[in-house]
Each structure stands twice: as structure tokens, then as C-alpha cells.
mmCIF file of C-alpha atoms in Angstrom:
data_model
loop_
_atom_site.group_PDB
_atom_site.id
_atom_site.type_symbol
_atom_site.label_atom_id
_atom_site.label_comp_id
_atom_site.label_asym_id
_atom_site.label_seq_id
_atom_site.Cartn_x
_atom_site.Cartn_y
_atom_site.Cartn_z
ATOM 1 C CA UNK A 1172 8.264 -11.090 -26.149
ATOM 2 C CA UNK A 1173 9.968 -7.592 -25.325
ATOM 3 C CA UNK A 1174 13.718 -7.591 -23.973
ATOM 4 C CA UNK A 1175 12.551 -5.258 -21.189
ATOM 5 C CA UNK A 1176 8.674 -7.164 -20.457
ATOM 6 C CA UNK A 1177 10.957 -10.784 -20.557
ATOM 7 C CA UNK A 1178 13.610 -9.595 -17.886
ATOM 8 C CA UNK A 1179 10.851 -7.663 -16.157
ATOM 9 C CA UNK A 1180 8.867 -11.379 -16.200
ATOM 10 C CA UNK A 1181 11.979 -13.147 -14.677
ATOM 11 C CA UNK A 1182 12.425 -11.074 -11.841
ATOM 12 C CA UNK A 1183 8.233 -10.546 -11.005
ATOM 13 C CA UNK A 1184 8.331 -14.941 -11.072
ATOM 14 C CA UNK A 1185 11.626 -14.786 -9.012
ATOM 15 C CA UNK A 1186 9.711 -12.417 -6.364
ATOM 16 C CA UNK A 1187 6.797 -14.753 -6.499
ATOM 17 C CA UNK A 1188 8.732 -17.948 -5.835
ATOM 18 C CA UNK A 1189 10.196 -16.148 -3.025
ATOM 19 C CA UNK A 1190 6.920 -14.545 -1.269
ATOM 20 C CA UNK A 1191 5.838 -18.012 -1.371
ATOM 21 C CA UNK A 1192 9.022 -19.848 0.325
ATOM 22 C CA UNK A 1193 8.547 -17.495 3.130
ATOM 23 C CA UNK A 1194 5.000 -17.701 3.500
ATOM 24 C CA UNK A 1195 5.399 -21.878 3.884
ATOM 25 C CA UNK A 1196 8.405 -20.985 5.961
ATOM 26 C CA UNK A 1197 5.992 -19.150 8.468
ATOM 27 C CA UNK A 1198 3.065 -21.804 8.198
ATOM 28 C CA UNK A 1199 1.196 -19.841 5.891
ATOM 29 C CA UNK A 1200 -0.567 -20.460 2.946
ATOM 30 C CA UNK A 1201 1.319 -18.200 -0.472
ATOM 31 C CA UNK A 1202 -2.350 -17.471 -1.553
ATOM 32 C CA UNK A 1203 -3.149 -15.025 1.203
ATOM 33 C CA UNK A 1204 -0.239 -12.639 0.176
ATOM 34 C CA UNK A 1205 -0.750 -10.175 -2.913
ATOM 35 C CA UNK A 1206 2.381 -8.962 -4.894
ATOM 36 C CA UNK A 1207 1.828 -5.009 -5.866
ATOM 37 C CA UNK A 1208 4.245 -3.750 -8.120
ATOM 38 C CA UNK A 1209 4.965 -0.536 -7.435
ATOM 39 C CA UNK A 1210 5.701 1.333 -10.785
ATOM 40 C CA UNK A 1211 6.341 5.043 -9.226
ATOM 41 C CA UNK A 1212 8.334 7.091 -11.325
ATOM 42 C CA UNK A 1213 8.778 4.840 -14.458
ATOM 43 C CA UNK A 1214 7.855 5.669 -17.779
ATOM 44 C CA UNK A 1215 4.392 4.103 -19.100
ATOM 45 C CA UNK A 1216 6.446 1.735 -21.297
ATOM 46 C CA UNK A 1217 7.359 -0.356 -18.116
ATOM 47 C CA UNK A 1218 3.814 -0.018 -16.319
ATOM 48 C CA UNK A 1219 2.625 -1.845 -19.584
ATOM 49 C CA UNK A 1220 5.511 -4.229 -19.500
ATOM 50 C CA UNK A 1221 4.957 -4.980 -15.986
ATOM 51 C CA UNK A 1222 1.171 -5.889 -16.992
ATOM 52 C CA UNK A 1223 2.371 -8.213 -19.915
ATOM 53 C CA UNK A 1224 4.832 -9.546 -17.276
ATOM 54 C CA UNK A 1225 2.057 -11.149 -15.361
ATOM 55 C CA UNK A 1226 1.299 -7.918 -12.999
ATOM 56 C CA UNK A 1227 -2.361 -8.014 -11.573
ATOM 57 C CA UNK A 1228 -2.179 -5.386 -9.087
ATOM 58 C CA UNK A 1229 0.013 -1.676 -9.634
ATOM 59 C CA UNK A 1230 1.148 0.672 -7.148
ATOM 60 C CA UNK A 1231 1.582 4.420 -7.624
ATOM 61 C CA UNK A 1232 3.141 7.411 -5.640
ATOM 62 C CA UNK A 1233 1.926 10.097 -7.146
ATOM 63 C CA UNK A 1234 -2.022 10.829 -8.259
ATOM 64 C CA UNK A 1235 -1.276 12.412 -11.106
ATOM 65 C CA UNK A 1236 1.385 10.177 -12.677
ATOM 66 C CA UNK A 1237 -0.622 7.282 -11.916
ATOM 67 C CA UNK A 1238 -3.719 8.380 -13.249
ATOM 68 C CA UNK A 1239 -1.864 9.006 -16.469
ATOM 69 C CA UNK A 1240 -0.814 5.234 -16.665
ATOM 70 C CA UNK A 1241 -4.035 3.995 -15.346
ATOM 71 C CA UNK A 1242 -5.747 6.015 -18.534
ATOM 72 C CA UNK A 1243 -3.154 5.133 -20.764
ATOM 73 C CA UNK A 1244 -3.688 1.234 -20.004
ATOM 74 C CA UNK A 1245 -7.661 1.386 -19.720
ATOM 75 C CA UNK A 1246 -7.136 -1.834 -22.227
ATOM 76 C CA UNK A 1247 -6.165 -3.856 -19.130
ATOM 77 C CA UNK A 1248 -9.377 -3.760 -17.564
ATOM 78 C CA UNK A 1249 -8.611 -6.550 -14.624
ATOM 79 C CA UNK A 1250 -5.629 -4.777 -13.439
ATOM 80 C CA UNK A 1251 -6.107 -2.985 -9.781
ATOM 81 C CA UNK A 1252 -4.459 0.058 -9.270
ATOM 82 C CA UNK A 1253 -3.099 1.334 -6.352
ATOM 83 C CA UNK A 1254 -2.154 4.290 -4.536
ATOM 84 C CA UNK A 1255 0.384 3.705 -1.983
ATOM 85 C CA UNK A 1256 1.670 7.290 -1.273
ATOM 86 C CA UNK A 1257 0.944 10.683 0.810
ATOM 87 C CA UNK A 1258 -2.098 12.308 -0.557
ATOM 88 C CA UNK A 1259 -2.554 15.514 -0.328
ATOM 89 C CA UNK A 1260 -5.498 16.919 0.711
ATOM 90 C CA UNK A 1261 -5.673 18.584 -2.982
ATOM 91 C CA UNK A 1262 -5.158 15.381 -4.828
ATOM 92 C CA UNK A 1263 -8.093 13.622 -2.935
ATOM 93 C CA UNK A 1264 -10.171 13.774 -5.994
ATOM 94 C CA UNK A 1265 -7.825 11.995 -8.274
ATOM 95 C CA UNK A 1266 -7.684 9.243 -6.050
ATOM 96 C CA UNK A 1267 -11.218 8.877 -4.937
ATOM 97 C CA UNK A 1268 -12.440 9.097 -8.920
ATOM 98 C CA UNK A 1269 -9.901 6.915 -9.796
ATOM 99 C CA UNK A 1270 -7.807 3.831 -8.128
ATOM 100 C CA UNK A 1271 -9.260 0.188 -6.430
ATOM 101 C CA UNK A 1272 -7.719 0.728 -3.260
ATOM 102 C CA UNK A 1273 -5.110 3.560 -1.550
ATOM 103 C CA UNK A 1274 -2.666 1.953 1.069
ATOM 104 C CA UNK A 1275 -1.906 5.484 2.763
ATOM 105 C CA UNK A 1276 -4.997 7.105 4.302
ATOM 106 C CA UNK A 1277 -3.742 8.814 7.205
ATOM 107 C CA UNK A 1278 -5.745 11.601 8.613
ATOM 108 C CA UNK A 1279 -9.589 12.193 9.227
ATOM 109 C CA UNK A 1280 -9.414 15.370 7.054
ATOM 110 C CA UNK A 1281 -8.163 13.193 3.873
ATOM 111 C CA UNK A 1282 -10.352 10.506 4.969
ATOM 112 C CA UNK A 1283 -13.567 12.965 4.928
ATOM 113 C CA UNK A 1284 -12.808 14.850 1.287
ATOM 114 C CA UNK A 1285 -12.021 11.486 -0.320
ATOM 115 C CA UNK A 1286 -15.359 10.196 1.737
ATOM 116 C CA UNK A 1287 -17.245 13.454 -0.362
ATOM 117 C CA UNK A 1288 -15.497 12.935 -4.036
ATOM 118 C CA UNK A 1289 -16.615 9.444 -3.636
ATOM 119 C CA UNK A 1290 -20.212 9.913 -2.798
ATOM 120 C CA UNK A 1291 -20.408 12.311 -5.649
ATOM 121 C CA UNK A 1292 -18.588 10.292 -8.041
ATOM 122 C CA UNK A 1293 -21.183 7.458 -7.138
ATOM 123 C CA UNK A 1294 -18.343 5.167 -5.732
ATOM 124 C CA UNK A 1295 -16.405 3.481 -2.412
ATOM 125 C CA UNK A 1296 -12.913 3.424 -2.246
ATOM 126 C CA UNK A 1297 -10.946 0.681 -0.441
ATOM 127 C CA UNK A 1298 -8.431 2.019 2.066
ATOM 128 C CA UNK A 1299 -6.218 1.104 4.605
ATOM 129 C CA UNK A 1300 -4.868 3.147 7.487
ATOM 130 C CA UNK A 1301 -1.635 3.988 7.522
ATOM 131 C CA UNK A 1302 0.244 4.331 11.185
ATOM 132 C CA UNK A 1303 4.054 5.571 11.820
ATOM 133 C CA UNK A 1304 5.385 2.887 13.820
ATOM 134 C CA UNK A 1305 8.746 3.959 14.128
ATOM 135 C CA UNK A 1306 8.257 7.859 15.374
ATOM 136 C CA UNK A 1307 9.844 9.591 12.572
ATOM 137 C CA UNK A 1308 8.780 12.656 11.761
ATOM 138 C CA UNK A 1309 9.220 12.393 7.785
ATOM 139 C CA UNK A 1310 6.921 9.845 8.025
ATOM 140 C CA UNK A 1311 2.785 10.249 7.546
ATOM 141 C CA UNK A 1312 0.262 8.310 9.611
ATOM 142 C CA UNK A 1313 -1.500 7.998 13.021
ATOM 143 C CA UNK A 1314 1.111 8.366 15.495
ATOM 144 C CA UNK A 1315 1.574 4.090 17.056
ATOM 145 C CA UNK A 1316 4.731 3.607 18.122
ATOM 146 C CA UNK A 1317 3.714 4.260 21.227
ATOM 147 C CA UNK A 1318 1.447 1.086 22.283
ATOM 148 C CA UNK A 1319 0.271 2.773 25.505
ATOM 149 C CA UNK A 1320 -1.491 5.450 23.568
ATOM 150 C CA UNK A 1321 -2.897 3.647 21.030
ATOM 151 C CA UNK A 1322 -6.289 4.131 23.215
ATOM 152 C CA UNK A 1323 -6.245 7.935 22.082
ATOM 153 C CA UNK A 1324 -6.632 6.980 18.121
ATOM 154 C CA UNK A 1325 -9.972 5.414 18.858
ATOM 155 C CA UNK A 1326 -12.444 8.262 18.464
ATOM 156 C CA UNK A 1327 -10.479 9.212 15.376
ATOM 157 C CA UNK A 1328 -10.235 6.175 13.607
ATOM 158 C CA UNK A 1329 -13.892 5.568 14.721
ATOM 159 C CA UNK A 1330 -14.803 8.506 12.293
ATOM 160 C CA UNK A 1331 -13.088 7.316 9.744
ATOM 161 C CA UNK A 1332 -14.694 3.851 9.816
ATOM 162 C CA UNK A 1333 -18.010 5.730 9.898
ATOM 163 C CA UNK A 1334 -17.457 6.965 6.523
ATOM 164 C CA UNK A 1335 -20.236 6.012 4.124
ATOM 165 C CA UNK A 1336 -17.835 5.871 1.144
ATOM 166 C CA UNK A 1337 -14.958 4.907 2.395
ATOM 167 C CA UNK A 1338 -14.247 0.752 3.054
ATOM 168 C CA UNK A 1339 -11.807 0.442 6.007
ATOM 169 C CA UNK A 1340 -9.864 -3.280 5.404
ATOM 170 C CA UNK A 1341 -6.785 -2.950 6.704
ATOM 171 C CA UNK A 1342 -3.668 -1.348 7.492
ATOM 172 C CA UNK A 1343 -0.136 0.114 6.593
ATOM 173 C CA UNK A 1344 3.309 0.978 7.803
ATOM 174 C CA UNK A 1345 6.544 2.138 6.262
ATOM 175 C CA UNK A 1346 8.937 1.058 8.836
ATOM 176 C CA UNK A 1347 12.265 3.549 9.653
ATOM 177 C CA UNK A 1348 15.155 2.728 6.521
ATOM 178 C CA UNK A 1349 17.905 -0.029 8.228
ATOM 179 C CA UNK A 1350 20.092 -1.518 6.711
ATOM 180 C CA UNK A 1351 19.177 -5.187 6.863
ATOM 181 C CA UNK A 1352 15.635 -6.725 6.345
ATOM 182 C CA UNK A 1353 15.910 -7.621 9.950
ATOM 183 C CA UNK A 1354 15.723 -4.682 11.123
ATOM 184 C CA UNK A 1355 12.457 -3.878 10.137
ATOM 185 C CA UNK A 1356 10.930 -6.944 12.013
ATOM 186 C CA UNK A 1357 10.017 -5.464 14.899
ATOM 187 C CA UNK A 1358 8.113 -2.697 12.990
ATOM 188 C CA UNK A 1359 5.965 -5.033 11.532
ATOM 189 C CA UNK A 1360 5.087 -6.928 14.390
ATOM 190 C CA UNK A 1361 4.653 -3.496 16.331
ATOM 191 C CA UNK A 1362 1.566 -3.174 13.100
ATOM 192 C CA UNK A 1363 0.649 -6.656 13.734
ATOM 193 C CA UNK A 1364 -0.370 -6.459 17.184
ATOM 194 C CA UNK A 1365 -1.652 -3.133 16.471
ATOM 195 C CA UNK A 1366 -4.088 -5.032 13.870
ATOM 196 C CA UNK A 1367 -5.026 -7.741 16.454
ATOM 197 C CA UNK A 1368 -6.079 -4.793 18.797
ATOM 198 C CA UNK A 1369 -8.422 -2.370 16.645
ATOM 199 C CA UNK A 1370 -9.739 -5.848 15.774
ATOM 200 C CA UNK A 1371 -10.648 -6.314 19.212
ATOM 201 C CA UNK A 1372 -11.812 -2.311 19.509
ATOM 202 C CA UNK A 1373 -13.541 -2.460 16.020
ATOM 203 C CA UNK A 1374 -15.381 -6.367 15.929
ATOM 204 C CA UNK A 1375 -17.765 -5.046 12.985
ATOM 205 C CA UNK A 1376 -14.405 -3.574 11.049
ATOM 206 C CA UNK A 1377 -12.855 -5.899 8.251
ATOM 207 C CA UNK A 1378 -8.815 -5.608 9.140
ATOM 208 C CA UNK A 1379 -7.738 -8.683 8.189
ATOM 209 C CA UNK A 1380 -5.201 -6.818 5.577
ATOM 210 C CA UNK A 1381 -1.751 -6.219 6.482
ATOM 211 C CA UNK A 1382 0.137 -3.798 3.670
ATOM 212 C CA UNK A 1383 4.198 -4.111 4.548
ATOM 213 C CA UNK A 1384 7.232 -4.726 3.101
ATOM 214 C CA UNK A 1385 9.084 -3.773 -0.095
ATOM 215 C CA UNK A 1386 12.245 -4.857 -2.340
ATOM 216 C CA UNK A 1387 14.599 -4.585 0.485
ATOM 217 C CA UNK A 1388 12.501 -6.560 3.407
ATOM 218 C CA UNK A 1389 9.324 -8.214 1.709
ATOM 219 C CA UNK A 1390 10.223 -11.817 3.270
ATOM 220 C CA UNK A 1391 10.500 -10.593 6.530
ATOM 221 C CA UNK A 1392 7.392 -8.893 6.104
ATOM 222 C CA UNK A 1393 5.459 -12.282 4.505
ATOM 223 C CA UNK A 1394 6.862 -14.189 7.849
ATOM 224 C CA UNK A 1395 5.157 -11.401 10.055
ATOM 225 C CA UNK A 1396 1.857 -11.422 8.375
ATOM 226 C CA UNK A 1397 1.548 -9.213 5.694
ATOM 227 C CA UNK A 1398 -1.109 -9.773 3.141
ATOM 228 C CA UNK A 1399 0.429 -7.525 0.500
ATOM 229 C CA UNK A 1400 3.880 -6.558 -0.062
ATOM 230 C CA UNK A 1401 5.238 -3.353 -2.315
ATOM 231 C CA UNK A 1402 7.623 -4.489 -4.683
ATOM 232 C CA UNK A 1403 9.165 -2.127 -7.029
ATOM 233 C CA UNK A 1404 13.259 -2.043 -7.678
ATOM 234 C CA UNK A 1405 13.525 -5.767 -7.588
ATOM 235 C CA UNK A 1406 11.365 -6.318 -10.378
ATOM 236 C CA UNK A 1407 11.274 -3.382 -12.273
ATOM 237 C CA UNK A 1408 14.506 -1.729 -11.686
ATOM 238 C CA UNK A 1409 15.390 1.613 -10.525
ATOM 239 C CA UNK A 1410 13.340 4.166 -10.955
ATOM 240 C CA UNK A 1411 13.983 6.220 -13.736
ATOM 241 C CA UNK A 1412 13.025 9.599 -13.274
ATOM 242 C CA UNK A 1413 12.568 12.119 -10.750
ATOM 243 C CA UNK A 1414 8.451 13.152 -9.239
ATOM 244 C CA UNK A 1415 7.126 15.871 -7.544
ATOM 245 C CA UNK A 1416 5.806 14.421 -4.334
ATOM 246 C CA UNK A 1417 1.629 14.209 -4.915
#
């Protein structure tokens, strides 16, 4: 066993143990919350570490870098990969031809071009929507942090749902950067009720995923419902090199 894949092992059991404590802590059963590593902006060496760690499901930033992992570990067959950044428009293909699942779909333009690489490449792509829940403008998604107009996303996200190739199951939320874990509580019950409500708008619609929380506030996230959490710098350290946005 590898220096780097042993300490790498330690800290993805560590995170485990601890999604788990706060999932009983908040009545709920561990098994309904996924772990995705995020491996943005490390060096293939740790990706396959990561995998050899125990690592079922990888998250990427950037199409291009992850596609390069995903290629370079085709070996690991059962491992899901996902996108969890901005797309742009331009890098729709990458990502419709190649990942399980992409946590950040947030427009009807990037939902219909993935919708048409998809049909051609004979494929459906998982997704879930990704909102702004804290009003910043850095931040991508359907405008929500305004509950009274959440009424005016419906036609929208009702052609996105509509998609042939495209499998709606959830959604996802970045919340503003605090400085505690607490602080992004109310953020992720802001996405929570939002969930309960386009479940009451959508009744045919599978939402029943919840995609919040990384290193800094994953527990807090697990104790507001989250079904997977984004885990990168706690169990793989920080990152190691610098990206071009994708």
C-alpha cells in the first residue's frame, strides 16, 4: 500500500465515520448519503489513489481535466464520475459523452445542447439543478433565494424536465463562503424546502436527491438532508495545481 493511497484511505474512512455520526445524529439512516470525492485540480496519481482508497464515486471541475482522468482510469469500470462544476455551453459535449451524472445544470440553454449530444451519442445523462440560494452574483444557477419567486422558475424548469435525454433527480447549491459550518445552515434548508416544493409542482419528477456540502460544512449539510456531499481537501489534500475554469 502507497504512502499517499494509505493516508488518502485514513482520511476518506475518517470522513465516512463522520457522514455517518451526523446522519444518526439527525435520525437518518448513513446509507442514504453518498461521499463524492472531488479530485479537481490534482494530478491523475491521486484520482487513482483515491480509487484504491475505497472511492466509488469522483467529482470533477473541469470537462476536460476530468475526462483525462476518467480515460486514464477506464480500468476502474464501477467508479461514477462526476461533474460538479460550471459548464460551459462549449464543453456540453464532453460532459454529455462522458460522466454518470453532472451536479451543476443550470440554464435551459446548457440543459438543451447537453439534451442534443446525448441523443446523438445514444445516451441519458443524470443531472441535477443547480439554484443560487444565497444571491451572489459569482455564483451559477436559477436565481432561489428569493422564495416568493420561486413560482417564476416553473415554465423553465418544466422544459428542462421535458428533455428526452436528460434525467432530472435532484438538486444543488453552493451556499455563500462563511466562516463556520453553521453558517451555511440556513442555505441548505433554503434548498430543502425548495426540494419539498418542485416536488409538490413536479409529482411525476424524481427529486429525492439533495447535492450539498463540502470539506468545510458536510455535517451540517448530512443533518439538513443532503444525499451527497462534495468532499475534496479533507481527504485528498489541497489542490495542487492551478485550472482554467471549464
Amino acid at each position: 500500500m502507497s504512502e499517499l493511497m494509505s493516508s488518502i484511505r485514513e482520511r476518506y474512512l475518517q470522513t465516512l465515520d463522520e457522514i455517518a455520526s451526523a446522519a444518526r445524529a439527525a435520525g437518518r439512516d448513513p446509507g442514504e448519503v453518498k461521499l463524492v470525492v472531488v479530485t479537481k485540480a490534482q494530478p491523475l496519481e491521486v484520482a487513482r489513489a483515491a480509487i484504491e482508497a475505497g472511492a466509488h464515486i469522483l467529482g470533477e471541475n473541469y470537462p476536460e481535466e476530468g475526462v483525462m482522468k476518467l480515460q486514464s482510469l477506464r480500468e476502474f469500470s464501477a467508479v461514477e464520475w462526476h461533474m460538479i462544476g460550471h459548464v460551459q455551453s462549449r464543453k456540453a459535449q464532453l460532459v454529455a459523452e462522458n460522466f454518470n451524472l453532472l451536479h451543476s445544470l443550470d440554464s435551459l440553454k446548457l440543459a438543451s445542447r447537453l439534451d442534443r449530444f446525448c441523443g446523438a451519442a445514444g445516451r441519458t445523462l443524470q443531472t441535477f439543478l443547480e439554484f443560487n440560494v444565497g444571491g451572489e452574483d459569482s455564483k451559477s444557477g436559477w436565481s432561489a433565494w428569493d422564495e416568493a419567486r420561486w413560482p417564476v422558475l416553473l415554465d423553465e424548469l418544466a422544459a428542462v424536465i421535458t428533455l428526452p435525454n436528460l434525467q432530472v433527480c435532484g438538486l444543488m447549491a453552493m451556499p455563500p463562503l462563511g466562516g463556520t459550518a453553521e453558517f451555511s445552515r440556513p442555505y441548505f434548508q433554503k434548498l430543502k424546502r425548495l426540494q419539498e416544493y418542485l416536488i409538490l409542482q413536479f409529482p411525476h419528477v424524481n427529486f429525492s436527491e439533495l447535492s450539498m456540502g463540502t470539506s468545510t460544512d458536510f455535517k451540517v449539510a448530512v443533518q439538513e438532508g443532503a444525499t451527497l456531499v462534495r468532499v475534496g481537501t479533507a481527504i485528498v489534500g489541497p489542490r495542487q495545481y492551478k485550472t482554467e475554469a471549464g
